[in-house]
Backbone as a ProteinNet text record, in pm:
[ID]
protein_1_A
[PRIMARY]
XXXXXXXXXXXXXXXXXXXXXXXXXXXXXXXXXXXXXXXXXXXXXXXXXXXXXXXXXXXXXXXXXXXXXXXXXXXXXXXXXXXXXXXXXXXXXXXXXXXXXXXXXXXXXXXXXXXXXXXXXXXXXXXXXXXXXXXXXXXXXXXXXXXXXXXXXXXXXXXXXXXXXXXXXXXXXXXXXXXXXXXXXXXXXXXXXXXXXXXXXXXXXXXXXXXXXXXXXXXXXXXXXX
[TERTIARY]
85.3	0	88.2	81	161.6	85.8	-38.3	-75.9	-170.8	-226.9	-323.5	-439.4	-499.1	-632.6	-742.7	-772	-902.7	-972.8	-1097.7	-1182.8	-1083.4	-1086.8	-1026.6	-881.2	-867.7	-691.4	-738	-635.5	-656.2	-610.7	-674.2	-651.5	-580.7	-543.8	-423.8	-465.3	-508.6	-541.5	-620	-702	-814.7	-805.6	-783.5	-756.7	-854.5	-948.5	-1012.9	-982.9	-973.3	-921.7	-1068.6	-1103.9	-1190.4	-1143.1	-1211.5	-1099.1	-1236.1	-1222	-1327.5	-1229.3	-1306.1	-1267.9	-1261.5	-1329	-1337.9	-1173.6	-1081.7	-970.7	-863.5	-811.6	-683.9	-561.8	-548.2	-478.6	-457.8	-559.2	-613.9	-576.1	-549	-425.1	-336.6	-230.4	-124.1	-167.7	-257.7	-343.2	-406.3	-446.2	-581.4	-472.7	-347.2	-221	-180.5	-129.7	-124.8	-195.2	-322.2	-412.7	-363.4	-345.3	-341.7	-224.8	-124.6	-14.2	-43.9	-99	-134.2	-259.6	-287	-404.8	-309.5	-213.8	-117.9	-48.9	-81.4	25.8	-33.1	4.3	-18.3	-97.3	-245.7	-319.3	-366.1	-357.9	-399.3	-558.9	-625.7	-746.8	-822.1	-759.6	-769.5	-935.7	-991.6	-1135.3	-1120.5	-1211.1	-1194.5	-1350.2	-1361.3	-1451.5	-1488.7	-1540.6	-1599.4	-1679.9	-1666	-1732.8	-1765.3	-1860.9	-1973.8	-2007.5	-1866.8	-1869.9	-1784.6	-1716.8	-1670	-1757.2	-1831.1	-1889.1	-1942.1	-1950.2	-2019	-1900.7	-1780.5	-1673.8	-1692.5	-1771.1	-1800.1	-1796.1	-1776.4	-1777.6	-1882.1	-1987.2	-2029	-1953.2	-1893.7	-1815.3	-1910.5	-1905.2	-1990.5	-1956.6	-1861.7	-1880	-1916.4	-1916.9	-1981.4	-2141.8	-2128.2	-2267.6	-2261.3	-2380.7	-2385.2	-2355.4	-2379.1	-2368	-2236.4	-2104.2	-1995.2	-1957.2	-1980.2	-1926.3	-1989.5	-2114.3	-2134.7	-2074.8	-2016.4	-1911.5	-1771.2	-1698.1	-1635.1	-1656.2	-1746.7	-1790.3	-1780.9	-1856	-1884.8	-1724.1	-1668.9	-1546.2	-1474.3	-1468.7	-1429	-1500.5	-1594.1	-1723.5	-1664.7	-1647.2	-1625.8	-1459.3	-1347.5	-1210.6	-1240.4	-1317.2	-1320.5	-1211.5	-1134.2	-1076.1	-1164.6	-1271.4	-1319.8	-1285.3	-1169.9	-1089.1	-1135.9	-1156.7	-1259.7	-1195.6	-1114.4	-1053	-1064.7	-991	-961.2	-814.3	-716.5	-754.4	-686.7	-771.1	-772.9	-768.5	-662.5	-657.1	-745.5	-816.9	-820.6	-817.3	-714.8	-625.2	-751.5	-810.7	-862.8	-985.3	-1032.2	-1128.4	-1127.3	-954.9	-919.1	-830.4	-704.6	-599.2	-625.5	-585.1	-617.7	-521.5	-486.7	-339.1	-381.9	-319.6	-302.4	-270.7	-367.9	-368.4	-236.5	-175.8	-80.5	70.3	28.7	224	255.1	320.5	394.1	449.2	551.6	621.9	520.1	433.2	338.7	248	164	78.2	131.4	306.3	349.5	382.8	407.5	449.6	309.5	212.6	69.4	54.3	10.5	4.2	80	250.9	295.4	264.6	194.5	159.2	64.3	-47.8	-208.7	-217.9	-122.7	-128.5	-231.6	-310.6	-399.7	-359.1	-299.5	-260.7	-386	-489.2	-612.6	-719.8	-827.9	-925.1	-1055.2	-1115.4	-1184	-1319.8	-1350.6	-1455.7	-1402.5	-1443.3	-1393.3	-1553.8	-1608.4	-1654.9	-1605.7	-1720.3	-1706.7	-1829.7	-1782.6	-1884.9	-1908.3	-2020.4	-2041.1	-2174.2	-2203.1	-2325.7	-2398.1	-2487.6	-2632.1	-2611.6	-2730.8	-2790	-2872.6	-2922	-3000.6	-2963.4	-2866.6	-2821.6	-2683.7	-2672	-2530.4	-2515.3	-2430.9	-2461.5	-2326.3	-2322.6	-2238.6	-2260.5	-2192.6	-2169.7	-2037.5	-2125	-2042	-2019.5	-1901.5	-1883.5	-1904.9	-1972.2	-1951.6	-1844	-1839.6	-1707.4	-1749.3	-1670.3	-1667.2	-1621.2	-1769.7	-1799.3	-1841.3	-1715.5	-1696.5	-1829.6	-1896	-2047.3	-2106.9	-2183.5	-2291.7	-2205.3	-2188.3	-2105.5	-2205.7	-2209.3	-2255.5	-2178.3	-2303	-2200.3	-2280.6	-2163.5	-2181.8	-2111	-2228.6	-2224.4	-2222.2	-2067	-2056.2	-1990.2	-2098.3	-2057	-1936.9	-1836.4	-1723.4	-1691.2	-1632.1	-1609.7	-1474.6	-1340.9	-1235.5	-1199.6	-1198.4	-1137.8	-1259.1	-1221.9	-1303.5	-1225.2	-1192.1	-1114.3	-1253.7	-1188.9	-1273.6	-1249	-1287.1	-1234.4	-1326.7	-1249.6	-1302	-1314.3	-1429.2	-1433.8	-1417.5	-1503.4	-1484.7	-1420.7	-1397.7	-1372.6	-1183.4	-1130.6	-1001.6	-930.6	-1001	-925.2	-998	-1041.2	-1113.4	-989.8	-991.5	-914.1	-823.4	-830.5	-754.7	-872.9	-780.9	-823.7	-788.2	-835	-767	-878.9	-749.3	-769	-820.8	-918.2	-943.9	-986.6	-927.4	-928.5	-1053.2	-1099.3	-1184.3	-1285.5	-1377.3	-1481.8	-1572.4	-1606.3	-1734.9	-1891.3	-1955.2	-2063.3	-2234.1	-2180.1	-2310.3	-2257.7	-2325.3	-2297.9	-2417.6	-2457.9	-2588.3	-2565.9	-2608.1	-2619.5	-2728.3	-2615.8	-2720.9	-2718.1	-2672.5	-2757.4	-2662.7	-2679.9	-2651.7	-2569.3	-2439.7	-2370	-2357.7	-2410.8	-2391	-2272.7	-2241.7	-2137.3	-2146.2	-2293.4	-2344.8	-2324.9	-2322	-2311.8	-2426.5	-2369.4	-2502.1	-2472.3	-2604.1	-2570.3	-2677.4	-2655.6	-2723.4	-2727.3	-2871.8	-2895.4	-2940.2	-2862.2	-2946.2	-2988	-3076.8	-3073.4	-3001.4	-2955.9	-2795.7	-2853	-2917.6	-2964.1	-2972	-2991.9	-3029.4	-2848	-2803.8	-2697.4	-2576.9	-2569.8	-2472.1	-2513.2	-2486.1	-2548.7	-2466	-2486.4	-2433.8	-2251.4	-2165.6	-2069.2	-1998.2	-2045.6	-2015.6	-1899.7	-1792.6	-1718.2	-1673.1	-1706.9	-1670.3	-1761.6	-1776.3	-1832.8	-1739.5	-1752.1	-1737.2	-1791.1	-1773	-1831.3	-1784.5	-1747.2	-1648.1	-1738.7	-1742.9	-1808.6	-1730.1	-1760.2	-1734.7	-1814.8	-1714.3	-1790	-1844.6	-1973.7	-2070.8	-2094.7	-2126.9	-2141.9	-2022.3	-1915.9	-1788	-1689.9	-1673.8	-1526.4	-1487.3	-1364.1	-1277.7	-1317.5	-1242.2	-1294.1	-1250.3	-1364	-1365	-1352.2	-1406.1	-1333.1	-1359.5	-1388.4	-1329.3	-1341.3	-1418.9	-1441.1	-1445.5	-1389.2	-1442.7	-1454.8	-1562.7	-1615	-1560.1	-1550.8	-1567.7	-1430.9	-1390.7	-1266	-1244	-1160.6	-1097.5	-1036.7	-947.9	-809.1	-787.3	-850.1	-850.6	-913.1
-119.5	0	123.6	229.4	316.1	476.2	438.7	598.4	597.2	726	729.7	587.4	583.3	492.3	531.8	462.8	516.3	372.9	427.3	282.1	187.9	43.1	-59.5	-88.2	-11.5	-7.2	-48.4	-127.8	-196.1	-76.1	-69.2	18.1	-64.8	-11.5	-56.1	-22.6	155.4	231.3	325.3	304.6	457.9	543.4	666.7	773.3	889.2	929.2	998.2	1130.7	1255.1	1382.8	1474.3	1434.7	1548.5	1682.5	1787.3	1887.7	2055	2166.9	2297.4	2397.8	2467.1	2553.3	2717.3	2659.7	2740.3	2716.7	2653.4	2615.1	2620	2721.7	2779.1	2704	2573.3	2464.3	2340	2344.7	2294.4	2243.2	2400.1	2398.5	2335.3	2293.1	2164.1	2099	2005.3	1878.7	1845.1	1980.7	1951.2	1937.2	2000.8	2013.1	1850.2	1799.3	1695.8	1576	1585	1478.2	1495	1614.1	1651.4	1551.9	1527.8	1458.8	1333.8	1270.3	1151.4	1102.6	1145.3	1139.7	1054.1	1080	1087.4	952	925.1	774.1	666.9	533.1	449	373.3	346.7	229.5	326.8	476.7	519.9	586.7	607.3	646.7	751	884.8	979.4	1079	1099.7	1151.2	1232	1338.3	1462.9	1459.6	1471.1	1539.1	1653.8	1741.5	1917.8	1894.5	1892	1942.6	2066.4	2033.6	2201	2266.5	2148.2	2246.4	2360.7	2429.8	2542.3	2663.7	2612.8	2761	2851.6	2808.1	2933.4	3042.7	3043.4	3134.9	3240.6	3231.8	3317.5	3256.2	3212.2	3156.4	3006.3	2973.3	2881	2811.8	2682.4	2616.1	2606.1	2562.7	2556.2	2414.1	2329.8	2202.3	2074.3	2150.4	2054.9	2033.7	1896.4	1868.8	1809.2	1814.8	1747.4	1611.3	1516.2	1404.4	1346.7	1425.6	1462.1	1457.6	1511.3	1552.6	1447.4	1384.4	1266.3	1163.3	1124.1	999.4	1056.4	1171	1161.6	1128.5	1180.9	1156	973.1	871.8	775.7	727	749.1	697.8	721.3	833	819.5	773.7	724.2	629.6	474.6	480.9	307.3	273	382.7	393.7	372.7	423.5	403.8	583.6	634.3	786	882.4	920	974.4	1134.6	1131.9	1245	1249.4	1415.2	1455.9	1617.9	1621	1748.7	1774.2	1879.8	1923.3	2000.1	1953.1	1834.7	1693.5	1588.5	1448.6	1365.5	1250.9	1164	1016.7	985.1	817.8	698.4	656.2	543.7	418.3	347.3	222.6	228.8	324.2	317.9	255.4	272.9	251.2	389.3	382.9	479.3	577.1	689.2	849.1	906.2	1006.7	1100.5	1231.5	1342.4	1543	1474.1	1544.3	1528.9	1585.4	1659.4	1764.9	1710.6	1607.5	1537.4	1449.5	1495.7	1430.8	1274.8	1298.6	1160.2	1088.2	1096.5	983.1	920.6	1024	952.9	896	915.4	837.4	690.4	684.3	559.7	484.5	582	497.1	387.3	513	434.8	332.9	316	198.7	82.9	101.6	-26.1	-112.5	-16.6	-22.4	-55.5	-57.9	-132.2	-252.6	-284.5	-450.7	-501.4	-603.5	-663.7	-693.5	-779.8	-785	-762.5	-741.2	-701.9	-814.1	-804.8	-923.2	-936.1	-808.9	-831.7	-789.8	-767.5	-782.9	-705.4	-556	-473.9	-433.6	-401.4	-346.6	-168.6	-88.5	-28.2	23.6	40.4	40.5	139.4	163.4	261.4	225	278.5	230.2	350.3	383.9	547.8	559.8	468	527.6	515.8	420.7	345.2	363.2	358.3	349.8	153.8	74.3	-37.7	-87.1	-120	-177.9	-357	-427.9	-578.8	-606	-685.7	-737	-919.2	-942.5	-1100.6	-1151.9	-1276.3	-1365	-1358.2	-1396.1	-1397.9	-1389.5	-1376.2	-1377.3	-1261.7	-1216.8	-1087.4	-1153	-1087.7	-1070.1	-1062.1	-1012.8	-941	-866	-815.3	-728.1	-571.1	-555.8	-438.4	-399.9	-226.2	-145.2	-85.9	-119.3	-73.8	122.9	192.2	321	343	424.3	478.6	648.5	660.9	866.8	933.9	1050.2	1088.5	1198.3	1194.5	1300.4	1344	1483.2	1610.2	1574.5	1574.1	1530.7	1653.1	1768.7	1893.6	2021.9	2131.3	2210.7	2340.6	2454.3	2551.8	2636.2	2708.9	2846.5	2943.6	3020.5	3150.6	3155.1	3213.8	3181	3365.6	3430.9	3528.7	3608.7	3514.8	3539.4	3409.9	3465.9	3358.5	3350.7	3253.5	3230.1	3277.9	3228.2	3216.6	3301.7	3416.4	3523.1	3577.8	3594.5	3597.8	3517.5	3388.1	3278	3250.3	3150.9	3082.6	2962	2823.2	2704.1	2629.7	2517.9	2407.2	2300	2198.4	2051.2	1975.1	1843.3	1715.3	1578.7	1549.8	1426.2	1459.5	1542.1	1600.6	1532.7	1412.6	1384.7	1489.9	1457.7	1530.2	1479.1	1347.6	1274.5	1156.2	1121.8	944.1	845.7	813.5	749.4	569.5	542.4	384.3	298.9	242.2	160.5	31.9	-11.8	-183.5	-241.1	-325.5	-413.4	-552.1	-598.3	-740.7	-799.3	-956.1	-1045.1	-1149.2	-1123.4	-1223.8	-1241.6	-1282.7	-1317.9	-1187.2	-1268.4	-1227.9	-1067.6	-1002.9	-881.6	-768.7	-771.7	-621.6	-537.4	-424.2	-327.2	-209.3	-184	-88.6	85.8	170.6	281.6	424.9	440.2	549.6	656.6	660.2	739.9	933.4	999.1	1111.2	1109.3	1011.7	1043.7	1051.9	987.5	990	1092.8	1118.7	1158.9	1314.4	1388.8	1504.9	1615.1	1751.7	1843.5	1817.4	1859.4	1846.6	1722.4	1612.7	1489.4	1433	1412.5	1315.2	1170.4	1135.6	983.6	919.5	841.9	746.3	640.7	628.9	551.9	452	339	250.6	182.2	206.5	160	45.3	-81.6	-139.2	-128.9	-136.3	-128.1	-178.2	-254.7	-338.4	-239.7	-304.6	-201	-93.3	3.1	133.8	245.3	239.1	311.4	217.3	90.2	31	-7.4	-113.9	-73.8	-143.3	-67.8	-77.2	-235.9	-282.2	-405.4	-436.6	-320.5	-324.1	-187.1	-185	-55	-31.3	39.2	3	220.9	213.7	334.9	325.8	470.6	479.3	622.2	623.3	775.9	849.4	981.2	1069.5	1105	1089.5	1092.4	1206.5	1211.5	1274.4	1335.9	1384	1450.3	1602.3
0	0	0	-87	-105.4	-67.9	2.2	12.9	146.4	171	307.2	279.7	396	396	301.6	183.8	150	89.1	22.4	-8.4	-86.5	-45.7	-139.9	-84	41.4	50.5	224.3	251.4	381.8	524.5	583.8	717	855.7	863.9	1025.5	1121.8	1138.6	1215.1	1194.5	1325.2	1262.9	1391	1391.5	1473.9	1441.1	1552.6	1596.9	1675.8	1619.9	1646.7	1691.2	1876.5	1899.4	1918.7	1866.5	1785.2	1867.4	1806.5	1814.8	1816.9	1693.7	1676.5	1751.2	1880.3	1981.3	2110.3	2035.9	2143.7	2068.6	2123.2	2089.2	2129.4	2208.3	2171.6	2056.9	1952.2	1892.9	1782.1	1707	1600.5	1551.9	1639.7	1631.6	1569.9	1649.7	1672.4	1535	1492.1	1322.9	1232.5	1249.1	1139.4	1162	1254.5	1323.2	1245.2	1239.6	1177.6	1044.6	969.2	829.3	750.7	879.9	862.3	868.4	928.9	983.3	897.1	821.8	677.4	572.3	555.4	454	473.3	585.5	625.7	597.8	530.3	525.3	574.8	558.2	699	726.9	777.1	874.9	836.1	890.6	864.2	969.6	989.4	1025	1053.8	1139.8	1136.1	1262.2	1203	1330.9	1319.4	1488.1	1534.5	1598.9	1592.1	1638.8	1766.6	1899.2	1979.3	2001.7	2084.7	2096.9	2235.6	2327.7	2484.4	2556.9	2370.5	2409.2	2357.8	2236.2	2229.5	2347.4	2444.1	2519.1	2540.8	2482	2490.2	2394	2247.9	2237.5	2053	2022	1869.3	1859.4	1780.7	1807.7	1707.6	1697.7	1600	1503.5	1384.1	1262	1227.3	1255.2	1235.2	1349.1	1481	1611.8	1597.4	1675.9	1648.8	1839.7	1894.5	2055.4	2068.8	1914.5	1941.2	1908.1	1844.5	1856.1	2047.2	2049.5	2264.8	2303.5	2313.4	2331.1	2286.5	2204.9	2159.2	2241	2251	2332.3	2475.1	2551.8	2672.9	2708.3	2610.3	2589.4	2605.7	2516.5	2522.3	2665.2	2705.1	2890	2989.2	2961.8	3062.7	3046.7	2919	2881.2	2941.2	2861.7	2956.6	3105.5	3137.5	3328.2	3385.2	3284.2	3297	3341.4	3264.6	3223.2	3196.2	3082.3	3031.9	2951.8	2940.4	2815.8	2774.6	2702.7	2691.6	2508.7	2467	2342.3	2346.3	2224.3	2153.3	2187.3	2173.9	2212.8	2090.5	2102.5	1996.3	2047.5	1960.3	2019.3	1930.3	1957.7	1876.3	1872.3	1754.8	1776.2	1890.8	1935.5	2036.8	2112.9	2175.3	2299.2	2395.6	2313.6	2372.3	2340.2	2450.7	2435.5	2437.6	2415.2	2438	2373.1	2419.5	2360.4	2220.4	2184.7	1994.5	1963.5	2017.3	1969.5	2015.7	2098.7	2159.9	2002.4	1957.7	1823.8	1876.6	1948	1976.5	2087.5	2152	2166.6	2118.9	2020.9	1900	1838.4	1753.5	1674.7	1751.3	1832.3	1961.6	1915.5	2006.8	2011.5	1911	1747.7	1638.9	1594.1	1605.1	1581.6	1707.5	1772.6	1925	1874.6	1786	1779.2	1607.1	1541.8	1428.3	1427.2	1303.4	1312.2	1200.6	1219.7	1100.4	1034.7	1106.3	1091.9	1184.6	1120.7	1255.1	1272.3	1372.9	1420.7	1292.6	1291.1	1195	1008	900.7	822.4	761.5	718.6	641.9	499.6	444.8	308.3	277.4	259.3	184.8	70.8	-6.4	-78.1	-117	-261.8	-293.6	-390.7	-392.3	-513.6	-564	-658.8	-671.7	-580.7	-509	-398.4	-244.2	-203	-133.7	-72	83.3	96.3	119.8	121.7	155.5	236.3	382.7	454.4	494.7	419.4	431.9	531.4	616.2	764.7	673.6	719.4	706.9	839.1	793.6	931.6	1038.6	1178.9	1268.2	1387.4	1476.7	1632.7	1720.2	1732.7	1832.5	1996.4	2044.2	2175	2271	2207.4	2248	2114.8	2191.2	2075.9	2013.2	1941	1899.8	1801	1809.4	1732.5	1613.8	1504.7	1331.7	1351	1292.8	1295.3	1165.8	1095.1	986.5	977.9	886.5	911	811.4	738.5	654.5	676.5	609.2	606.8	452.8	548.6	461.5	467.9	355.2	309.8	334.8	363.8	365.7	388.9	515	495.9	570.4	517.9	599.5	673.1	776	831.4	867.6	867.7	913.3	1052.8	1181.7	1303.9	1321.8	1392.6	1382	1529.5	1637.5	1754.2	1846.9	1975.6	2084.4	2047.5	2115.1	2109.7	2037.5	1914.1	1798.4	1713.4	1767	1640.1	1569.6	1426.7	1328.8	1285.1	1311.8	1211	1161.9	1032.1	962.2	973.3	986.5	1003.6	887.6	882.4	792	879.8	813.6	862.6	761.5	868.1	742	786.9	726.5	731.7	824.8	801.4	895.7	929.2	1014.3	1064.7	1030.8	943.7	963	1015.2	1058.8	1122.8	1196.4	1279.8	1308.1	1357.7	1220.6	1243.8	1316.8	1378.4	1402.5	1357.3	1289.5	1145.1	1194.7	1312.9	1373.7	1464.6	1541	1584	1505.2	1597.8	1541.3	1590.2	1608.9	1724.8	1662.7	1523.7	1445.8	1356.7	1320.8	1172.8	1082.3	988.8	838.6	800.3	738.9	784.6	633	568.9	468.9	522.5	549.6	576.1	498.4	446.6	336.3	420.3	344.6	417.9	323.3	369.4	195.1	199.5	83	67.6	74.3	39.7	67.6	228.7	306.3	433.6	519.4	461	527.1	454.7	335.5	280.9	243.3	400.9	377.8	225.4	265.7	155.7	228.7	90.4	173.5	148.5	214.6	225.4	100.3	96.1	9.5	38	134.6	175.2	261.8	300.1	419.8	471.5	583	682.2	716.6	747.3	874.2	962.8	1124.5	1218.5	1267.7	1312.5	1407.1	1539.7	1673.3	1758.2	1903	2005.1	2074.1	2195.4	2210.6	2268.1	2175.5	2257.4	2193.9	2177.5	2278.3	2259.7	2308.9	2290.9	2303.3	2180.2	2246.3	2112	1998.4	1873.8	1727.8	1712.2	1605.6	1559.6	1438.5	1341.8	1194.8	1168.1	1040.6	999.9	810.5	752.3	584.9	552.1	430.4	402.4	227.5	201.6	67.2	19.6	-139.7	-203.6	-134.8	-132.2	-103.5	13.6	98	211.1	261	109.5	113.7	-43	-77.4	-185.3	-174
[MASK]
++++++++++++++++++++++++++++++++++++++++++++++++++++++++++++++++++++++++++++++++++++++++++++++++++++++++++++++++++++++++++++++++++++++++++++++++++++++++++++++++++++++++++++++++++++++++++++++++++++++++++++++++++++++++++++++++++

């Protein structure tokens, strides 16, 4: 494999950047991912929380159920560290999005040669379509389906960071939960207007055991990184 993670090309790692453009630590961290897009396996996704706007900028790409998947993720850790900006390796390990030499550590630990479950996605003209293969789930793990924006700059006007402009990469712009996996074999259809809002250049689909532990596979569709 000679380039970032995208559809058809096998993933190693998927790293999760809760990010807002209301935090003037932040910066690094989104440049950070931009780098980490680019790497081999890796499969890079930022998320926008929305529990800084009350500083004075409301972010334009946070959504509540964004801060809720982070939250989730420090309930299930047993930490319950919930800061910005935060990396989370495989939907397990956490670390400052912005420490260079421990994310790079992390990511070579958390490599998968292979992963327990084994996804595909795919599209109709009307349709997004995620096919689970048969296998052996630990328990019940939830498939989550999410459309992303491959690139989106902003200009920030108030709060921290009134008058930059920053760049971001692989934008979460939804995260719908499209079912339940007890092991079996599974295609799940969902209609593609509903999920693939304006914006949207790629999709996602992580399965993951429970509702926020760690990742179990991992498939993506359409532009990433372009």
């Amino acid at each position: 494999m000679n380039g970032p993670a995208q559809a058809g090309q096998a993933i190693e790692t998927v790293v999760e950047l809760f990010s807002s453009q209301g935090c003037k630590s932040c910066p690094p961290a989104d440049r950070l991912l931009t780098e980490l897009r680019s790497r081999p396996g890796v499969l890079a996704l930022t998320f926008h929380v929305d529990y800084w706007d009350y500083l004075g900028w409301k972010d334009t790409l946070a959504s509540p159920e964004f801060s809720q998947r982070q939250y989730d993720y420090a309930k299930a850790r047993g930490d319950m560290e919930v800061f910005t900006p935060q990396m989370i390796v495989n939907g397990e390990k956490q670390m400052v999005g912005s420490q260079r030499s421990e994310v790079f550590a992390v990511l070579e630990q958390s490599r998968k040669a292979t992963w327990p479950a084994a996804l595909t996605v795919s599209e109709t003209p009307k349709e997004m379509v995620v096919e689970i293969a048969a296998g052996s789930a630990p328990e019940e793990a939830t498939l989550w389906v999410m459309p992303v924006m491959a690139h989106a700059t902003v200009k920030i006007e108030k709060g921290e960071m009134a008058g930059s402009e920053v760049a971001y990469t692989n934008v979460v712009r939804k995260l719908v939960p499209a079912g339940v996996w007890r092991g079996e074999a599974a295609r799940i259809e969902l209609p593609r207007a509903a999920v693939m809002g304006a914006g949207a250049t790629g999709c996602v689909a992580l399965l993951q055991k429970g509702k926020s532990g760690p990742l179990l596979g991992c498939a993506c569709w359409g532009s990433l990184t372009s």
